[in-house]
Coordinates of C-alpha atoms in Angstrom, one line a residue:
X1 CA 0.0 -0.2 0.0
X2 CA 1.7 3.5 -1.0
X3 CA 2.3 5.9 1.9
X4 CA 2.2 9.6 0.4
X5 CA 5.4 11.8 2.1
X6 CA 7.0 15.0 1.8
X7 CA 3.3 17.1 1.9
X8 CA 3.7 19.5 4.5
X9 CA 5.7 21.9 2.9
X10 CA 2.9 22.2 -0.3
X11 CA 0.5 23.3 2.7
X12 CA 2.1 26.4 3.9
X13 CA 3.3 27.4 0.4
X14 CA 2.0 31.6 0.3
X15 CA 0.5 30.2 -3.3
X16 CA -1.3 27.1 -1.9
X17 CA -2.4 29.4 0.6
X18 CA -3.3 32.3 -1.3
X19 CA -5.6 29.5 -3.8
X20 CA -7.0 28.3 -0.3
X21 CA -8.0 32.2 0.6
X22 CA -9.8 32.3 -2.6
X23 CA -11.9 29.1 -2.7
X24 CA -13.2 29.6 0.7
X25 CA -14.1 32.7 1.0
X26 CA -16.5 32.2 -1.8
X27 CA -19.6 32.6 -1.8
X28 CA -18.6 34.7 1.8
X29 CA -17.1 37.7 0.6
X30 CA -19.7 39.8 3.1
X31 CA -18.3 37.9 6.0
X32 CA -16.3 40.3 8.1
X33 CA -13.4 37.9 8.9
X34 CA -13.3 37.5 4.5
X35 CA -13.0 41.3 4.5
X36 CA -10.1 41.7 7.2
X37 CA -8.4 39.0 5.6
X38 CA -8.9 40.7 2.1
X39 CA -7.9 43.9 3.0
X40 CA -4.6 42.5 4.1
X41 CA -4.1 39.3 2.3
X42 CA -0.5 39.2 2.4
X43 CA 0.2 40.3 6.2
X44 CA -2.4 37.3 7.4
X45 CA -1.5 34.7 5.2
X46 CA 2.6 35.2 6.4
X47 CA 0.5 34.9 9.2
X48 CA -0.5 31.9 9.5
X49 CA 2.7 30.6 7.0
X50 CA 4.5 31.5 9.7
X51 CA 2.4 28.9 12.4
X52 CA 2.7 26.4 10.1
X53 CA 6.0 26.6 9.5
X54 CA 6.8 26.1 13.2
X55 CA 4.6 24.0 14.3
X56 CA 2.3 26.6 16.9
X57 CA -0.5 26.3 14.6
X58 CA -4.0 25.9 17.0
X59 CA -7.2 25.2 15.9
X60 CA -9.1 27.9 17.3
X61 CA -12.6 28.3 19.5
X62 CA -15.9 26.5 18.4
X63 CA -19.5 28.7 18.1
X64 CA -21.5 25.4 19.2
X65 CA -25.0 25.5 17.9
X66 CA -28.2 23.5 17.6
X67 CA -30.0 23.0 14.5
X68 CA -33.0 20.8 13.3
X69 CA -32.3 19.5 9.9
X70 CA -35.1 17.0 8.1
X71 CA -36.3 15.9 12.0
X72 CA -32.8 15.3 13.0
X73 CA -31.0 17.2 15.8
X74 CA -27.5 18.1 14.8
X75 CA -24.8 20.3 16.2
X76 CA -23.4 22.9 14.2
X77 CA -19.5 23.5 15.1
X78 CA -18.2 26.7 13.6
X79 CA -14.4 28.2 13.5
X80 CA -13.2 31.6 12.2
X81 CA -12.7 32.0 8.7
X82 CA -8.8 32.9 9.6
X83 CA -6.6 31.1 10.6
X84 CA -8.6 28.5 10.5
X85 CA -10.9 27.4 7.4
X86 CA -8.3 29.4 5.5
X87 CA -6.0 26.5 6.5
X88 CA -8.1 23.6 5.7
X89 CA -8.8 24.4 2.3
X90 CA -4.6 24.4 2.0
X91 CA -4.6 21.3 3.4
X92 CA -7.7 19.6 1.1
X93 CA -5.6 21.3 -1.9
X94 CA -2.6 19.0 -1.0
X95 CA -4.1 16.0 0.2
X96 CA -7.7 15.3 -1.8
X97 CA -6.3 13.0 -4.1
X98 CA -4.8 10.4 -1.7
X99 CA -8.6 10.6 -0.5
X100 CA -10.5 10.6 -3.7
X101 CA -8.1 7.6 -5.3
X102 CA -9.8 5.9 -2.2
X103 CA -12.8 6.2 -1.8
X104 CA -14.8 3.6 -3.5
X105 CA -17.3 4.7 -7.3
X106 CA -20.3 4.0 -4.3
X107 CA -20.1 6.2 -1.9
X108 CA -21.5 9.5 -2.6
X109 CA -21.5 11.5 0.1
X110 CA -19.6 15.1 -0.1
X111 CA -17.2 13.6 -2.6
X112 CA -16.4 16.4 -6.0
X113 CA -18.7 15.3 -9.1
X114 CA -20.6 12.9 -7.1
X115 CA -22.9 13.5 -4.2
X116 CA -27.4 12.5 -4.6
X117 CA -27.4 12.1 -8.3
X118 CA -24.5 10.3 -8.8
X119 CA -26.3 7.6 -6.4
X120 CA -29.2 7.7 -7.8
X121 CA -27.8 6.7 -11.6
X122 CA -26.6 3.5 -9.9
X123 CA -29.8 3.1 -8.3
X124 CA -30.9 3.4 -11.8
X125 CA -28.5 0.7 -13.1
X126 CA -28.7 -1.6 -10.2
X127 CA -32.4 -2.1 -10.2
X128 CA -32.4 -2.7 -14.0
X129 CA -31.2 -6.2 -13.0
X130 CA -34.6 -6.8 -11.5
X131 CA -33.5 -10.9 -10.4
X132 CA -30.9 -9.6 -7.7
X133 CA -32.5 -5.8 -6.8
X134 CA -35.5 -8.2 -5.6
X135 CA -34.7 -7.2 -1.9
X136 CA -33.2 -4.5 -0.5
X137 CA -31.3 -4.5 3.1
X138 CA -31.7 -0.4 4.7
X139 CA -29.1 0.6 7.3
X140 CA -28.0 4.0 8.6
X141 CA -25.1 4.3 11.9
X142 CA -25.6 5.4 15.1
X143 CA -24.2 8.8 15.3
X144 CA -22.1 8.8 13.1
X145 CA -20.5 11.7 12.9
X146 CA -20.4 11.5 17.0
X147 CA -18.8 8.2 16.9
X148 CA -16.2 8.2 14.8
X149 CA -12.6 7.0 17.4
X150 CA -10.2 9.1 17.4
X151 CA -7.3 6.8 17.8
X152 CA -8.5 4.6 14.5
X153 CA -8.6 7.4 12.7
X154 CA -5.2 8.6 13.0
X155 CA -4.4 4.7 12.3
X156 CA -6.1 4.9 8.9
X157 CA -4.7 8.1 8.3
X158 CA -1.1 6.6 8.2
X159 CA -2.2 4.4 6.4
X160 CA -1.8 5.8 3.4
X161 CA 0.3 9.4 5.0
X162 CA 3.9 8.7 6.3
X163 CA 4.5 13.5 6.5
X164 CA 4.8 13.5 10.1
X165 CA 4.5 17.1 10.4
X166 CA 1.0 16.9 8.0
X167 CA -0.1 14.4 10.2
X168 CA 0.8 16.5 14.0
X169 CA -1.8 18.7 11.6
X170 CA -4.4 16.6 11.8
X171 CA -3.9 15.0 14.3
X172 CA -4.6 18.5 15.7
X173 CA -7.7 19.4 13.8
X174 CA -9.3 16.0 14.6
X175 CA -8.2 16.3 18.6
X176 CA -9.6 20.0 18.1
X177 CA -13.1 18.9 19.6
X178 CA -11.6 17.2 22.9
X179 CA -12.8 13.9 24.2
X180 CA -11.5 10.7 22.4
X181 CA -14.3 10.6 19.8
X182 CA -16.3 12.3 17.1
X183 CA -15.3 15.1 14.3
X184 CA -17.4 18.0 14.5
X185 CA -19.5 18.9 11.5
X186 CA -19.4 21.8 9.8
X187 CA -15.3 21.5 9.5
X188 CA -14.3 20.9 5.8
X189 CA -12.0 18.5 6.5
X190 CA -14.9 16.0 8.3
X191 CA -16.4 15.0 4.3
X192 CA -13.2 13.7 4.3
X193 CA -12.6 11.9 7.9
X194 CA -15.5 10.7 7.8
X195 CA -15.5 9.0 4.3
X196 CA -12.2 7.8 5.0
X197 CA -13.7 6.4 8.7
X198 CA -15.5 4.0 6.6
X199 CA -13.5 3.6 3.0
X200 CA -11.8 0.2 4.5
X201 CA -15.2 -0.7 5.7
X202 CA -16.6 -0.4 1.6
X203 CA -13.7 -2.1 0.3
X204 CA -14.8 -5.0 2.5
X205 CA -18.1 -4.5 1.5
X206 CA -16.6 -5.8 -2.8
X207 CA -14.2 -7.8 -1.7
X208 CA -14.9 -9.7 1.3
X209 CA -18.7 -9.8 1.2
X210 CA -18.5 -9.8 -2.3
X211 CA -21.3 -7.6 -2.2
X212 CA -22.5 -6.3 -6.4
X213 CA -25.6 -3.7 -5.7
X214 CA -24.4 -1.0 -2.8
X215 CA -24.6 2.5 -2.4
X216 CA -23.6 4.8 0.6
X217 CA -24.4 8.1 1.2
X218 CA -22.2 9.1 4.0
X219 CA -23.7 6.8 7.0
X220 CA -26.8 5.7 5.0
X221 CA -26.2 2.6 3.2
X222 CA -28.3 0.5 1.0
X223 CA -27.6 -2.8 -0.6
X224 CA -29.7 -5.0 -3.1
X225 CA -30.0 -9.0 -3.0
X226 CA -32.2 -12.1 -5.0
X227 CA -32.6 -12.7 -1.8
X228 CA -33.7 -12.0 2.1
X229 CA -31.6 -15.0 4.2
X230 CA -28.4 -13.7 1.9
X231 CA -29.1 -9.7 3.1
X232 CA -29.4 -10.6 7.1
X233 CA -26.1 -12.7 6.7
X234 CA -24.7 -10.2 5.2
X235 CA -25.8 -7.5 7.6
X236 CA -24.7 -10.0 10.5
X237 CA -21.4 -9.8 9.4
X238 CA -21.3 -5.9 8.8
X239 CA -22.4 -5.6 11.9
X240 CA -19.7 -7.2 13.6
X241 CA -17.0 -5.5 10.9
X242 CA -18.1 -2.4 12.1
X243 CA -18.1 -3.0 15.5
X244 CA -15.0 -4.3 15.7
X245 CA -12.8 -2.4 13.5
X246 CA -14.4 0.8 13.9
X247 CA -16.9 0.9 16.4
X248 CA -19.3 1.7 15.7
X249 CA -23.2 0.8 15.5
X250 CA -26.6 0.0 13.3
X251 CA -29.2 2.1 13.8
X252 CA -32.0 -0.4 15.6
X253 CA -34.2 0.9 12.4
X254 CA -32.8 -1.5 9.4
X255 CA -34.6 -2.9 7.1
X256 CA -35.0 -5.7 4.8
X257 CA -37.9 -5.4 2.8
X258 CA -39.7 -6.3 -1.2
X259 CA -37.6 -3.6 -3.1
X260 CA -40.6 -3.0 -5.8
X261 CA -43.5 -3.7 -3.7
X262 CA -42.5 -0.6 -1.4
X263 CA -39.6 1.1 -2.9
X264 CA -36.3 2.0 -1.2
X265 CA -36.8 5.7 -0.1
X266 CA -33.0 6.3 -0.5
X267 CA -31.9 10.0 -1.4
X268 CA -34.5 12.1 -1.5
X269 CA -36.4 10.4 -3.7
X270 CA -38.7 6.7 -4.0
X271 CA -37.0 4.3 -6.4
X272 CA -39.5 1.5 -7.4
X273 CA -37.0 -0.1 -10.5
X274 CA -39.3 1.3 -13.1
X275 CA -40.4 4.6 -12.2
X276 CA -39.1 7.3 -9.2
X277 CA -40.9 9.3 -7.3
X278 CA -40.1 12.7 -4.9
X279 CA -39.9 11.4 -1.3
X280 CA -43.0 12.0 0.2
X281 CA -41.6 14.5 2.7
X282 CA -39.8 16.8 0.0
X283 CA -43.0 16.3 -2.3
X284 CA -45.1 18.0 0.7
X285 CA -42.6 20.7 1.1
X286 CA -42.8 21.3 -2.9
X287 CA -47.3 21.5 -2.7
X288 CA -46.9 23.5 0.9
X289 CA -43.9 26.5 -0.5
X290 CA -45.0 27.0 -4.2
X291 CA -48.7 26.8 -3.3
X292 CA -47.9 29.9 -0.9
X293 CA -45.7 31.7 -3.7
X294 CA -48.3 31.6 -6.0
X295 CA -50.6 33.0 -3.7
X296 CA -48.6 36.2 -2.7
X297 CA -47.7 37.1 -7.0
X298 CA -51.5 36.4 -8.0
X299 CA -51.9 39.4 -4.9
X300 CA -49.9 41.9 -6.8
X301 CA -46.5 41.2 -4.6
X302 CA -42.8 40.6 -5.7
X303 CA -41.6 37.0 -4.9
X304 CA -38.1 37.4 -2.9
X305 CA -34.5 35.7 -3.6
X306 CA -35.2 33.1 -1.5
X307 CA -38.2 32.1 -3.0
X308 CA -36.6 32.4 -6.8
X309 CA -34.1 30.2 -5.0
X310 CA -37.3 27.4 -3.9
X311 CA -38.7 27.6 -7.6
X312 CA -35.5 26.6 -9.4
X313 CA -34.1 24.2 -6.7
X314 CA -37.4 21.9 -7.0
X315 CA -37.2 22.0 -10.7
X316 CA -33.9 20.4 -10.5
X317 CA -35.5 18.1 -7.8
X318 CA -38.0 16.9 -10.3
X319 CA -35.8 17.0 -13.2
X320 CA -34.6 13.4 -12.0
X321 CA -37.5 11.7 -11.2
X322 CA -41.4 11.3 -12.9
X323 CA -42.9 14.2 -11.6
X324 CA -44.5 15.7 -14.2
X325 CA -47.7 15.5 -12.3
X326 CA -46.3 18.2 -10.2
X327 CA -44.4 20.1 -12.0
X328 CA -47.0 20.9 -14.3
X329 CA -49.7 21.9 -11.4
X330 CA -47.4 23.9 -8.5
X331 CA -44.0 25.0 -10.8
X332 CA -45.1 26.1 -13.8
X333 CA -47.5 28.4 -13.3
X334 CA -44.9 29.9 -11.7
X335 CA -42.4 29.7 -14.2
X336 CA -43.7 33.1 -15.8
X337 CA -43.1 35.1 -12.4
X338 CA -39.6 33.3 -12.0
X339 CA -38.5 34.4 -15.4
X340 CA -39.8 38.1 -14.8
X341 CA -37.9 38.8 -11.3
X342 CA -34.8 37.0 -12.7
X343 CA -34.4 39.6 -15.7
X344 CA -35.8 42.8 -13.1
X345 CA -33.1 41.8 -10.2
X346 CA -30.4 38.9 -11.1
X347 CA -29.8 39.3 -15.0
X348 CA -29.2 43.3 -15.2

């Protein structure tokens, strides 16, 4: 297994820090900290550079916020733009490819050029094989981000990286949350750490369990087979592997069910093999929001930028499923108003 070294100096290279700042500030130019760095870029980037050269860098204190996301309670950890977000971007500019080259193609979340639609394409491709996708095992990992073990994660990183200075920096970020487990949702590095934490499990699924049809979207996993018994046996082995090797548990609400009778509710859609529907909760939200916007414009009021974005977002969701009736009833009547908003407020 190839291990990579001599990376750390590339991270604190001034040109790399400039690119990191450029990437990290996208969509955030109005932030106070971004304006601060923009005003005297060389001063701040050289300060970060010196801290990295002298190994004096220390992750700043987190601003912690609890939110409800899609019905789930989540704790979000936010770091200052300078020096932390720039630093994490500088790291990933140099090591992203190392991570990407270890990831299996059925891992979809938080990976460039994959995401939901890559997962959807895989589902569509798999389900053309009606015999071997007759049954589905659907599961997710219990409090995945919170339960990533620091010692195990560091050990896995050392399988691919041998640069001691870089490992010091990665360890510093991992340990910044405190305790002996958990990576913070909100860190740019965390999505890569999380995917990497499961990447050898992914390879084990393919190479040892010989699973042909599997999709993983971070900690949500679907596996197909022609047999319920086969899926139950594979589930038992997966449960044992995750417990013994990664100190993770599968949620108790895992399910094994006939694919085409019930449909597979996964990554925002319900997959039935020969057709795809929008997830029920998403469809309800679409109807509610579009109806509210339509009533507003009929009353002579102009939609907001957020409402214009919602219309285009739902158009994107519907594009990938059998949702023409939803489009025709709820979105098509709004398109002239959305076009007028674009011409008046955005195009000019």
